[in-house]
Amino acid sequence: MDPVRRYAVSLPGPVGGHRPVTVVVVRWTPGSVDGNSVYTDDSGEFRVTIDAAGVARLLDADTGHQHQCLHAVPRPHPRSAA
C-alpha cells in the first residue's frame, strides 16, 4: 500500500499564549524510523514520523516546539485537489 504523500501538521503556540496554531505541510520521504515513514517540510529542517493514528512525532528535538506529539491530517495530492 502506498503511504500518504502529504500531511498538514498542526503546531500549537506557547501554552497560555492565545496564538493560533501554525500548520506545516510535510511530504513523504523514503526513510523510516521504528517502522514509521519519515516526512519533511520543503526546507528539510522540520522532520516527523507519522503513525497510523495520525500522530506526528518530532525527530529533531532542537526545533523549538515544546510539544512532541502533534496532530497530522492527510492532504490530497496537489494534482488531485481540483
Coordinates of C-alpha atoms in Angstrom, one line a residue, residues 40-82:
T40 CA 9.7 16.6 6.0
D41 CA 8.8 20.1 5.1
D42 CA 10.2 21.9 2.0
S43 CA 13.3 23.1 3.9
G44 CA 14.1 19.6 5.2
E45 CA 14.6 21.0 8.7
F46 CA 11.2 20.0 10.1
R47 CA 11.1 16.2 10.2
V48 CA 8.5 14.0 11.8
T49 CA 7.3 10.4 11.8
I50 CA 3.5 9.8 11.5
D51 CA 1.8 6.7 12.8
A52 CA -1.4 5.1 11.6
A53 CA -3.5 7.1 14.2
G54 CA -2.3 10.4 12.7
V55 CA 0.1 11.3 15.4
A56 CA 3.2 13.1 14.3
R57 CA 6.3 12.9 16.4
L58 CA 9.2 15.3 16.0
L59 CA 12.5 13.7 15.1
D60 CA 14.7 16.7 15.9
A61 CA 14.5 17.9 19.5
D62 CA 16.0 21.3 18.7
T63 CA 13.1 22.6 16.6
G64 CA 11.9 24.9 19.5
H65 CA 8.5 23.3 19.8
Q66 CA 7.6 22.1 23.3
H67 CA 5.0 19.5 22.0
Q68 CA 6.4 16.2 21.0
C69 CA 3.1 14.6 19.8
L70 CA 1.3 16.6 17.1
H71 CA -1.9 16.2 15.1
A72 CA -1.4 15.3 11.4
V73 CA -4.1 15.4 8.8
P74 CA -3.7 13.7 5.3
R75 CA -3.7 16.2 2.4
P76 CA -4.7 15.3 -1.1
H77 CA -2.0 15.2 -3.8
P78 CA -1.8 18.7 -5.4
R79 CA -2.9 17.3 -8.9
S80 CA -6.0 15.7 -7.4
A81 CA -7.1 18.7 -5.3
A82 CA -9.1 20.3 -8.2

